[in-house]
Tab-separated table of C-alpha atoms in Angstrom:
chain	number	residue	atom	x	y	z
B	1054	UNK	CA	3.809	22.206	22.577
B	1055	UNK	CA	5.444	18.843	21.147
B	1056	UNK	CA	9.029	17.696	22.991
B	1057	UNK	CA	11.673	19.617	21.331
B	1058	UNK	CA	13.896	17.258	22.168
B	1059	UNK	CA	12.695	15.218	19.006
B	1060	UNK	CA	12.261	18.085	16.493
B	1061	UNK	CA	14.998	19.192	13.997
B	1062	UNK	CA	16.040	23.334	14.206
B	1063	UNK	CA	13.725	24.004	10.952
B	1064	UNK	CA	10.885	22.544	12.981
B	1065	UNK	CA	12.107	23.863	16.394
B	1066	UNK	CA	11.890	27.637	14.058
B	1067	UNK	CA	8.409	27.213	13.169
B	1068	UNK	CA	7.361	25.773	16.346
B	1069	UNK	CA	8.331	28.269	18.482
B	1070	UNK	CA	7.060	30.816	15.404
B	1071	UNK	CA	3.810	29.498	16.054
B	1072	UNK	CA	3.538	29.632	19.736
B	1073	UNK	CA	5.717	31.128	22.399
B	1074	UNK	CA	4.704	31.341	26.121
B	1075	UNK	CA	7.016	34.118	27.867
B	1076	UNK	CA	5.694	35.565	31.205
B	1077	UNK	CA	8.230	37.204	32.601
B	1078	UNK	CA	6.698	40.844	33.037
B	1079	UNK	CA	4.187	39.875	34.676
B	1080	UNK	CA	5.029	37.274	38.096
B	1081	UNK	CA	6.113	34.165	37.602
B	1082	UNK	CA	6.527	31.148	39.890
B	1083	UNK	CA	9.180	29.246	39.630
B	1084	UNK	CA	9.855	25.913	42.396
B	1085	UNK	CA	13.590	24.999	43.537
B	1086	UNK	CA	13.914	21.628	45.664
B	1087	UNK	CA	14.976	22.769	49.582
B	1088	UNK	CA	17.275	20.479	50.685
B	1089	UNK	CA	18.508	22.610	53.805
B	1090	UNK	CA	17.298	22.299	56.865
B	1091	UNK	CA	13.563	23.143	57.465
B	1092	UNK	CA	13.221	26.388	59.184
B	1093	UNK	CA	9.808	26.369	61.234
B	1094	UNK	CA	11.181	23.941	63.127
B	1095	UNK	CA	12.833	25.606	66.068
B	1096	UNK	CA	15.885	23.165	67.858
B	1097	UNK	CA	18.406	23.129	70.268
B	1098	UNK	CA	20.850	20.765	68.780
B	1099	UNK	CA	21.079	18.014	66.616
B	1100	UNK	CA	19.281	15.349	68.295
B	1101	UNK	CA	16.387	17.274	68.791
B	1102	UNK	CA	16.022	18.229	64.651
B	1103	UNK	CA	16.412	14.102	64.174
B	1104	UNK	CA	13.776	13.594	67.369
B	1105	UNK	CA	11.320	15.933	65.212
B	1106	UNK	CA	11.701	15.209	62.188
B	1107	UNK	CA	11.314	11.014	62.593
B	1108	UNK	CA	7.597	12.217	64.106
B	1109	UNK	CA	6.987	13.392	60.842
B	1110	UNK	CA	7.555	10.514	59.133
B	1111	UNK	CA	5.967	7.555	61.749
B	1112	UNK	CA	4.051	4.866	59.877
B	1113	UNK	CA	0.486	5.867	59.437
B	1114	UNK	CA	1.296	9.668	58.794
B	1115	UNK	CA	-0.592	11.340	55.840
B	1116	UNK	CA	1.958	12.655	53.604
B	1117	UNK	CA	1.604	15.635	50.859
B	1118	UNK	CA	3.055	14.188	48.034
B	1119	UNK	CA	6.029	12.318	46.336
B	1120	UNK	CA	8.113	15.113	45.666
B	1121	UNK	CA	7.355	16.336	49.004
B	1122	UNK	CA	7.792	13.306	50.999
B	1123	UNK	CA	11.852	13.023	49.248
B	1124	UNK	CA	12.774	16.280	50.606
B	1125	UNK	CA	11.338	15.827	54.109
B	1126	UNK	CA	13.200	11.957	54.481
B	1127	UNK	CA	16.435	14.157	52.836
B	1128	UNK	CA	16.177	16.816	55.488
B	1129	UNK	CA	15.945	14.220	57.759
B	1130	UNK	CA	18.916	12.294	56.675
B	1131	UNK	CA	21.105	15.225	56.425
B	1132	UNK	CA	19.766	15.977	60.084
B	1133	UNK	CA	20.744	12.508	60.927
B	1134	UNK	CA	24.162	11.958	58.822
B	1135	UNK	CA	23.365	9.645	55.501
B	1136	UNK	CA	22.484	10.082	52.089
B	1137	UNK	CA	18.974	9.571	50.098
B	1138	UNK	CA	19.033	7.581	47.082
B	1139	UNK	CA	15.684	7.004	45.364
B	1140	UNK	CA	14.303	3.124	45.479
B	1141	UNK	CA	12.083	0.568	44.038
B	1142	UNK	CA	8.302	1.966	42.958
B	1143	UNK	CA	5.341	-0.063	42.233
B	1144	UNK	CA	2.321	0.909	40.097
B	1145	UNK	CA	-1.468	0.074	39.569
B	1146	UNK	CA	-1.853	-2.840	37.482
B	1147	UNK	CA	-2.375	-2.321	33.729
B	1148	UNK	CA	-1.766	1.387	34.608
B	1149	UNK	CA	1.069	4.257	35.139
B	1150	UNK	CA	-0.236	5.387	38.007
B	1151	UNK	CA	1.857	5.132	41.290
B	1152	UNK	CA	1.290	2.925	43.591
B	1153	UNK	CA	4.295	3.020	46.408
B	1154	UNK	CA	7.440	4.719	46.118
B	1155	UNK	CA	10.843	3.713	48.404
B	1156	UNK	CA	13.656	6.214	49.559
B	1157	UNK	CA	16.859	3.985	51.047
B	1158	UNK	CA	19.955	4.803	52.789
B	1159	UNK	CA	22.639	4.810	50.002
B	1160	UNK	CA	24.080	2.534	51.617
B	1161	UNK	CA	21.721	0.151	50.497
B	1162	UNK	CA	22.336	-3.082	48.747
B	1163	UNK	CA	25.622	-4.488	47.659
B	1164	UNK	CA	28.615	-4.163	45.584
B	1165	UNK	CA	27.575	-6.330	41.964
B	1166	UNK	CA	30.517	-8.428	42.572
B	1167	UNK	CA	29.570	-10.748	39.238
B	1168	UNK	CA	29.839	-7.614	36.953
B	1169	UNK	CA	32.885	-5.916	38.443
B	1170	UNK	CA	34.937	-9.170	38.316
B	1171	UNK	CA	35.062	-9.315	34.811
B	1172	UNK	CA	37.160	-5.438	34.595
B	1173	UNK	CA	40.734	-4.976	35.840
B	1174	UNK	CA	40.261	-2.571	38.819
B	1175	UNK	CA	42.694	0.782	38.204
B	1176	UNK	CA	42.157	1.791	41.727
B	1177	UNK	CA	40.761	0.225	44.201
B	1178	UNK	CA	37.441	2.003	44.984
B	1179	UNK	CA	36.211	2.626	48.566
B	1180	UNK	CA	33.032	0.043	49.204
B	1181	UNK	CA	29.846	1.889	50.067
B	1182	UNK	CA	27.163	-0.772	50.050
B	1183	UNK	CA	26.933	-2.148	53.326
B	1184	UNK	CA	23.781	-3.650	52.862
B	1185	UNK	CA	21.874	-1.399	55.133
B	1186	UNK	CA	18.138	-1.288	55.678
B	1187	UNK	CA	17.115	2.056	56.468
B	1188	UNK	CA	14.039	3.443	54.636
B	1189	UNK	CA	11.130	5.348	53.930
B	1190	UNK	CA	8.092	3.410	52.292
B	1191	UNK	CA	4.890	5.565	51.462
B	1192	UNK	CA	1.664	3.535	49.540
B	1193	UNK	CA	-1.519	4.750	48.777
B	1194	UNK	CA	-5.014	3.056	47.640
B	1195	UNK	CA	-5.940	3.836	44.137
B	1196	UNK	CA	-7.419	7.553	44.387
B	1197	UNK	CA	-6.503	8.045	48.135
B	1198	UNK	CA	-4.056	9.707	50.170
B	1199	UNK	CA	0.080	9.011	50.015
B	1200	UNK	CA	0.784	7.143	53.858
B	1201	UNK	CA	3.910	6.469	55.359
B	1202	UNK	CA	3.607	2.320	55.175
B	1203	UNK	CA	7.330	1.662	56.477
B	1204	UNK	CA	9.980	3.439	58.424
B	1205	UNK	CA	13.400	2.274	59.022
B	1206	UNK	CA	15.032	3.895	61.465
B	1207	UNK	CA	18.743	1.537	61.741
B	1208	UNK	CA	21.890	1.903	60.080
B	1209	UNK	CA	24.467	-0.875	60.125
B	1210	UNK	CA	27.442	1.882	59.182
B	1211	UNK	CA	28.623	5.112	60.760
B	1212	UNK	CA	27.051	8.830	60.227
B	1213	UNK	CA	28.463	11.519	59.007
B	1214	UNK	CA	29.630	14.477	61.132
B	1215	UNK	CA	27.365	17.148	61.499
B	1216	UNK	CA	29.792	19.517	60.053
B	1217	UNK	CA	30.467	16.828	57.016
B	1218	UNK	CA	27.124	16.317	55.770
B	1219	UNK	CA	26.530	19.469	53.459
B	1220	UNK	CA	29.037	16.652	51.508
B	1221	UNK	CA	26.634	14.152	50.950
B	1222	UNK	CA	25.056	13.717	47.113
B	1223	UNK	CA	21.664	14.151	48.636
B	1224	UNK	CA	21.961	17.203	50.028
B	1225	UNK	CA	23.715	18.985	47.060
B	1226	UNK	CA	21.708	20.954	44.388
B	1227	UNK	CA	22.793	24.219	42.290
B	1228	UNK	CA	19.472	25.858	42.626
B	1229	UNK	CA	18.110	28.475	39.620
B	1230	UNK	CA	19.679	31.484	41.140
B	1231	UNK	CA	22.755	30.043	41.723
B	1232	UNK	CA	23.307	28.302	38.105
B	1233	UNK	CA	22.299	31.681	37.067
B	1234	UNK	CA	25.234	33.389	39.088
B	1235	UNK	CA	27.504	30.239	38.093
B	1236	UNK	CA	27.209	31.131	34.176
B	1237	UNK	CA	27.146	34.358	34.619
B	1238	UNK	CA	30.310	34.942	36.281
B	1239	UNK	CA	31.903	32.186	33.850
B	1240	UNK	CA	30.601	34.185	30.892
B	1241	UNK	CA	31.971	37.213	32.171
B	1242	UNK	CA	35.795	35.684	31.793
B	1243	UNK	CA	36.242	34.112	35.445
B	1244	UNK	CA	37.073	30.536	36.000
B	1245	UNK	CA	34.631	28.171	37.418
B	1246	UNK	CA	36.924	27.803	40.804
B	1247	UNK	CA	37.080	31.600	41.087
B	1248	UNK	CA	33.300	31.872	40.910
B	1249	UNK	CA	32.879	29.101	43.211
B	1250	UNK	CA	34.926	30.715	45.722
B	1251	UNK	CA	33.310	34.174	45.248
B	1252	UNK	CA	29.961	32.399	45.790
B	1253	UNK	CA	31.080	30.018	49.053
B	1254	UNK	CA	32.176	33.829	50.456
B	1255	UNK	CA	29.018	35.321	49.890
B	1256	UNK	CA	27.231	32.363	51.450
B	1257	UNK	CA	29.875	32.445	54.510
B	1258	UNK	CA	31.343	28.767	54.014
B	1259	UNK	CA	31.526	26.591	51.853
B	1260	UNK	CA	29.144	24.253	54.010
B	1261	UNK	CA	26.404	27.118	53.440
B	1262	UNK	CA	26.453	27.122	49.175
B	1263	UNK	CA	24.428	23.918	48.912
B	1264	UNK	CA	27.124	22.047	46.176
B	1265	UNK	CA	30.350	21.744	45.903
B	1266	UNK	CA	33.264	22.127	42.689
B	1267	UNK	CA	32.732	19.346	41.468
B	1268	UNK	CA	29.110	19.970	41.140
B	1269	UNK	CA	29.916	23.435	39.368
B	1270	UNK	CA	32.352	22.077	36.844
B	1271	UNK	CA	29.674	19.266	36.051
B	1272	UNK	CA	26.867	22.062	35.586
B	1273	UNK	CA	29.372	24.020	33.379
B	1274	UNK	CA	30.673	20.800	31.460
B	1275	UNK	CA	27.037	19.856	30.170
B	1276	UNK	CA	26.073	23.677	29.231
B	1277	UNK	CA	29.104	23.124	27.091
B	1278	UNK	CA	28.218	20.031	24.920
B	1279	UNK	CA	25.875	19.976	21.809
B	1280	UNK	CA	25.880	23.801	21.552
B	1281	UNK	CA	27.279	23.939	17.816
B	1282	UNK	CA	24.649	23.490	15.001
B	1283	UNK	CA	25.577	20.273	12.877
B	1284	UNK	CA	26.175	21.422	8.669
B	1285	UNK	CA	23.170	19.290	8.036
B	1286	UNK	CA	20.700	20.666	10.233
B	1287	UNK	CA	22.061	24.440	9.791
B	1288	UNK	CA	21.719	23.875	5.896
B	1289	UNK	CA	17.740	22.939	6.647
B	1290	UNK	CA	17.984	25.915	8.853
B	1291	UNK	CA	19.546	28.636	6.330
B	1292	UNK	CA	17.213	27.075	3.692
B	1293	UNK	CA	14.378	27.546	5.646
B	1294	UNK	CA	14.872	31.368	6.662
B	1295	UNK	CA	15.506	32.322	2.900
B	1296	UNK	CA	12.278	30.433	2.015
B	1297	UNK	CA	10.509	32.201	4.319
B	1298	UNK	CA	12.255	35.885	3.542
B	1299	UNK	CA	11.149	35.222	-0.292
B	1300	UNK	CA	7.399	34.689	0.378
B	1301	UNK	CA	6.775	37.393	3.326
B	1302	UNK	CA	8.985	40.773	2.189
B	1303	UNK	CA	9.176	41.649	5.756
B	1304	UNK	CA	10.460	39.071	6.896
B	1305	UNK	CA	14.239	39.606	8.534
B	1306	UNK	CA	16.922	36.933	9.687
B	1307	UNK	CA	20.263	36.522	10.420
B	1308	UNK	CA	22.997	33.866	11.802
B	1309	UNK	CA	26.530	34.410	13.512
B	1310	UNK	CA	28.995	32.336	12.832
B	1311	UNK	CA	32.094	30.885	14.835
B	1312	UNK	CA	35.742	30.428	13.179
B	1313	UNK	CA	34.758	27.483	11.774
B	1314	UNK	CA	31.961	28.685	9.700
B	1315	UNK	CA	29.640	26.720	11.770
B	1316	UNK	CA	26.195	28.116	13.319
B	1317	UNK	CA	26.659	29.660	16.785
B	1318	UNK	CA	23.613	32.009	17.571
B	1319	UNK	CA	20.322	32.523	14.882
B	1320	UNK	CA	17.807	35.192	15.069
B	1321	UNK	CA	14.948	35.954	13.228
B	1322	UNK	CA	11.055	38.168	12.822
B	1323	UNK	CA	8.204	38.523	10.690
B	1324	UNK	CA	6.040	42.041	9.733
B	1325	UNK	CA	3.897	41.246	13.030
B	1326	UNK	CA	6.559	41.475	15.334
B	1327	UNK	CA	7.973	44.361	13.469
B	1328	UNK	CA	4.708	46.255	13.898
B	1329	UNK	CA	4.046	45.431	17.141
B	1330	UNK	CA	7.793	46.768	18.136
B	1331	UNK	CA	6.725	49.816	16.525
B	1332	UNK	CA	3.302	50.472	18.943
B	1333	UNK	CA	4.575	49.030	21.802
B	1334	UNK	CA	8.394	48.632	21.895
B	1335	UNK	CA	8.971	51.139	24.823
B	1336	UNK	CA	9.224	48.456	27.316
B	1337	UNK	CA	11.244	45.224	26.580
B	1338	UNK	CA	11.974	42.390	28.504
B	1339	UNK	CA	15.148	39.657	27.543
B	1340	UNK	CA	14.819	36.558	28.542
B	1341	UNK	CA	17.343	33.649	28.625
B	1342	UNK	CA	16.225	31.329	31.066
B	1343	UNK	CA	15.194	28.947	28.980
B	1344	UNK	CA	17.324	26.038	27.070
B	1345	UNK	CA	16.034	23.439	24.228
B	1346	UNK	CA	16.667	21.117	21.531
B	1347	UNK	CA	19.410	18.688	21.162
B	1348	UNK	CA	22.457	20.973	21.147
B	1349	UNK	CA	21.300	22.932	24.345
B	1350	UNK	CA	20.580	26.141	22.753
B	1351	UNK	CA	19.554	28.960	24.589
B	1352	UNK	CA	16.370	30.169	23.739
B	1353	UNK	CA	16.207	34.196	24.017
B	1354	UNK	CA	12.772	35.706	22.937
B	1355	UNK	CA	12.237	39.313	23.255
B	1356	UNK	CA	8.631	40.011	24.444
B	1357	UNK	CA	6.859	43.191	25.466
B	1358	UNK	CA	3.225	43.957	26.822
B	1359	UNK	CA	0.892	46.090	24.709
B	1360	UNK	CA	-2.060	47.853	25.214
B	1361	UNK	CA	-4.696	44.497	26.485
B	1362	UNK	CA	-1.630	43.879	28.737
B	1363	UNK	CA	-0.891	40.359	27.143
B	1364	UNK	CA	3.041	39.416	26.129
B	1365	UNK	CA	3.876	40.020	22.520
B	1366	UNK	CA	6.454	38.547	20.921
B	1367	UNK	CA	9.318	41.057	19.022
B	1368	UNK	CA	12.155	38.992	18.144
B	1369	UNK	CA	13.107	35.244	18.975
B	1370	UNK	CA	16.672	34.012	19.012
B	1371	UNK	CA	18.767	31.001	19.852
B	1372	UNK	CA	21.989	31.228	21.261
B	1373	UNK	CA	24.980	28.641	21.996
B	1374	UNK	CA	26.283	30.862	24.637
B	1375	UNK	CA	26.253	33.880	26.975
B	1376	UNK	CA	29.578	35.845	26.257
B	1377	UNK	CA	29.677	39.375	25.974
B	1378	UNK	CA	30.278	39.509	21.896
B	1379	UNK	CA	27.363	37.055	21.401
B	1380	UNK	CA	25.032	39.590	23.224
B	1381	UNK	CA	26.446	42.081	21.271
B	1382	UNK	CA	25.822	40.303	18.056
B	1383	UNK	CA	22.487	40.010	18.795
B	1384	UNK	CA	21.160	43.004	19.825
B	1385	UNK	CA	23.153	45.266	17.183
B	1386	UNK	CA	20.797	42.726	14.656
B	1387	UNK	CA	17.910	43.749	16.698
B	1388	UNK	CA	18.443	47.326	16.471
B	1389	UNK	CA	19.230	46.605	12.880
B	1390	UNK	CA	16.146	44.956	12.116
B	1391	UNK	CA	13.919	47.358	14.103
B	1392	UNK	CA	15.436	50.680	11.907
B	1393	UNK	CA	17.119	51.469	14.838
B	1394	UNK	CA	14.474	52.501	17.496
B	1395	UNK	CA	16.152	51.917	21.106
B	1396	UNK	CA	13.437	50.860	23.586
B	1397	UNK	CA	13.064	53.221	27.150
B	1398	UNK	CA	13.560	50.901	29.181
B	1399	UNK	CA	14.618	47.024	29.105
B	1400	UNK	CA	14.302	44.355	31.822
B	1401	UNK	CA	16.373	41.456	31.953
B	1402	UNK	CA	18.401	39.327	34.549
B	1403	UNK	CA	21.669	40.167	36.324
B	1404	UNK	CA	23.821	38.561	33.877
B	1405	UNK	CA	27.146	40.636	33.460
B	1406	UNK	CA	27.971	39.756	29.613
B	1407	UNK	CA	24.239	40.998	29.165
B	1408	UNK	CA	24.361	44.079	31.197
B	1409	UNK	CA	27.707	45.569	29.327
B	1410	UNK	CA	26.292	44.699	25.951
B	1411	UNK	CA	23.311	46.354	26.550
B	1412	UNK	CA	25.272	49.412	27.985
B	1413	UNK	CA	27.696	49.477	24.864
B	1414	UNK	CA	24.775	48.906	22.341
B	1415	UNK	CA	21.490	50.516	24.168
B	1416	UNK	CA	23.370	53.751	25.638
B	1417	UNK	CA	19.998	55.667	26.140
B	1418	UNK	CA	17.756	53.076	27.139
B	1419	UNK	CA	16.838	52.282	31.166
B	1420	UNK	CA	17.921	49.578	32.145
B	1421	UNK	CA	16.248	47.014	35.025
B	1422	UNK	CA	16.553	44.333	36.843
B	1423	UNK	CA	13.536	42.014	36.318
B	1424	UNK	CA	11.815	41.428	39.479
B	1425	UNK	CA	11.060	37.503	39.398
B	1426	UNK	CA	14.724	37.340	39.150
B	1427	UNK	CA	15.353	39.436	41.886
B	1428	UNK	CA	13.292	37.347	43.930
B	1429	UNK	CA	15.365	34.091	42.451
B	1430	UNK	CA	18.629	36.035	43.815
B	1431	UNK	CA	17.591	37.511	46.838
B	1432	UNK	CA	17.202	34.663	49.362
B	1433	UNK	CA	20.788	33.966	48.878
B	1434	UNK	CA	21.927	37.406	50.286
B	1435	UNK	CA	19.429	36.919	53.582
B	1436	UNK	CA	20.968	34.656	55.478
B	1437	UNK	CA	19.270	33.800	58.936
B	1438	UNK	CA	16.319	35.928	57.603
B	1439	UNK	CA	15.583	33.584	55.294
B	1440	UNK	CA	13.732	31.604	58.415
B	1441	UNK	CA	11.678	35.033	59.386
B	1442	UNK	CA	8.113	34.940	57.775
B	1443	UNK	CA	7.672	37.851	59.335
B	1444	UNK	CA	10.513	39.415	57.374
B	1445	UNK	CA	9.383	37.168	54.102
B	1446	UNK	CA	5.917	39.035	54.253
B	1447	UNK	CA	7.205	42.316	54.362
B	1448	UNK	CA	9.912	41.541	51.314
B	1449	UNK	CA	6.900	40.691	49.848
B	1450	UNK	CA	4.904	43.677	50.651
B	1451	UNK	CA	7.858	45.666	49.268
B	1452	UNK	CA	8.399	44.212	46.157
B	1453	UNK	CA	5.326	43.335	44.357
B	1454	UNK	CA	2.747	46.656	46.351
B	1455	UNK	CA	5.166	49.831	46.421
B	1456	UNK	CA	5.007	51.355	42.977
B	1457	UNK	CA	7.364	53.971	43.814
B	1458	UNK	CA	10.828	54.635	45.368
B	1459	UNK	CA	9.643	56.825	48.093
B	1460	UNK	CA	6.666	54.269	49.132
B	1461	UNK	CA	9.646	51.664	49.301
B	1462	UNK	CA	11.575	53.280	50.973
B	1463	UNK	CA	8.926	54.303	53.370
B	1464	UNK	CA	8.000	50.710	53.980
């Protein structure tokens, strides 16, 4: 599939027309970066995580790979009391391939005293730089394995506090589950401080969430620009649906509109989906994980399984936000473009504006939580067990081999 970045909503339409690959049914694997502290690694204090961690890293040492190199040094430094920034790289000549890759203290380098002289400081702003030469260097031959070339051990500046570091830039990052909890609860009406509290509760401390405010009201501050269609763009847009409608009878669309007459949310199917909806629209699954194109539009396809067991595709819609009315919006056009057959059941994630739109317009289907995103929440609710594999392989056991309530319970 092309970058939709580049593509205009009319071509975005037929792209995702064309070709849509939703798997949330059936498993799906998605990564988050671990920046906490590893947890095979049993210690006594802090001196003894730092002791075992640097003999991970000692020049000569085979590593995995680059992504998995950054958050070993950053579990490290958080172990130690600095911050990671991301350095200089090198690649093969006349090619893109990497050759070396550097990871500094962020204290690294200096202040650019030649560029900041020319602006008239507001505040004076604390000096980080110190200069320091603390880093991880890992270089491989062409075709062979990533090894740990240099290792920089000193600091010329003072580490943070044990009980500080959960501060540092490094080792913040709003994993899936969390943004997902994050927009959810801000959907749902509650402020972004509110929901930050609520979730620094639920982890026990604040030092336990993994980001802080600031972090949440940046997350929330980007989900909020670009999400209104520009005239131009929705005219290609409403131009294209009604070309479409007037050379397939069957096919249906509709847009929503915000006070300003400007596009908020689209929706639209064809005969295909409409006939597959009709064999196998018992089960459906909502998804809107995904985001796209240049205003940051939500991308919400509704997909089922049918009788082969392969995804099929019932309705796609973009959407410019998450509220309660803009769920309702859309599935009353759903229902409305379906003759108004309810499915039995319907799986989607544990998004609150969702849930009481689906409650208000679906009163007699079922509905679930889907389990991948169950397995996104959970590890946030386990605490100390998230450390147990022993525990992890019996979750496990439970949630993707019992196939009924009795057997779960059971197990």
């Amino acid at each position: 599939m092309e970058d939709t970045n580049s593509l205009s909503l009319e071509e975005l339409v037929v792209d995702y027309s064309q070709e849509v690959e939703i798997d949330q049914i059936s498993e799906i694997q998605y990564r988050d970066q671990d920046l906490s502290m590893p947890k095979n690694i049993e210690v006594q204090n802090e001196k003894n995580v730092v002791d075992v961690l640097e003999s991970k890293l000692l020049v000569g040492t085979i590593m995995n790979d680059i992504e998995d190199d950054y958050l070993l040094y950053c579990q490290y430094a958080h172990a130690k009391g600095f911050s990671v920034r991301k350095g200089d790289q090198r690649c093969f000549s006349h090619t893109n391939e990497l050759q070396s890759k550097e990871f500094n203290c962020s204290c690294e380098g200096s202040k650019d005293e030649k560029s900041s002289s020319k602006k008239i400081p507001v505040y004076q702003k604390l000096v980080t730089r110190t200069k320091c030469k603390a880093k991880l260097k890992i270089t491989r031959e062409r075709g062979g394995e990533w090894r740990v070339s240099r290792f920089f051990t000193e600091h010329n500046h003072e580490m943070f506090a044990p009980d500080q570091t959960y501060l540092l830039r490094s080792a913040r990052n709003i994993s899936y589950a969390k943004k997902s909890t994050l927009e959810a609860m801000v959907n749902a009406g509650i402020s972004v401080s509110n929901a930050v509290s609520f979730m620094e509760n639920e982890a026990c401390g604040s030092e336990n969430l993994g980001f802080i405010r600031k972090d949440a009201y940046d997350h929330m501050s980007r989900l909020k620009k670009h999400t209104k269609v520009e005239n131009g763009d929705a005219t290609g847009l409403v131009q294209y649906f009604i070309n479409k409608a007037n050379k397939e009878n069957y096919f249906y669309w509709n847009v929503q509109l915000d006070d300003d007459d400007r596009v908020m949310n689209f929706f639209f199917r064809d005969y295909r989906c409409a006939v597959d909806y009709e064999y196998f629209g018992d089960v459906l699954s909502i998804d809107t994980t995904y985001r796209t194109n240049k205003y940051n539009l939500i991308c919400a396809p509704f997909v089922g399984l049918n009788h082969h067991m392969q995804n099929v595709l019932f309705v796609l819609a973009f959407m410019s936000d998450e509220t309660e009315s803009s769920f309702e919006w859309l599935f009353r056009t759903f229902l409305d473009s379906m003759n108004g057959k309810q499915p039995e059941t319907i799986f989607s994630d544990q998004c609150q504006a969702m849930m009481n739109a689906i409650n208000t317009v679906f009163p007699h289907s079922h509905h679930r939580l889907c389990q991948w995103h169950i397995n996104q929440n959970a590890p946030s609710h386990f605490g100390s067990l998230n450390g147990d594999s022993a525990f992890k392989k019996l979750w496990h056991k439970c949630m993707t081999y019992c196939e009924s309530k009795d057997e779960f319970e059971t197990t």
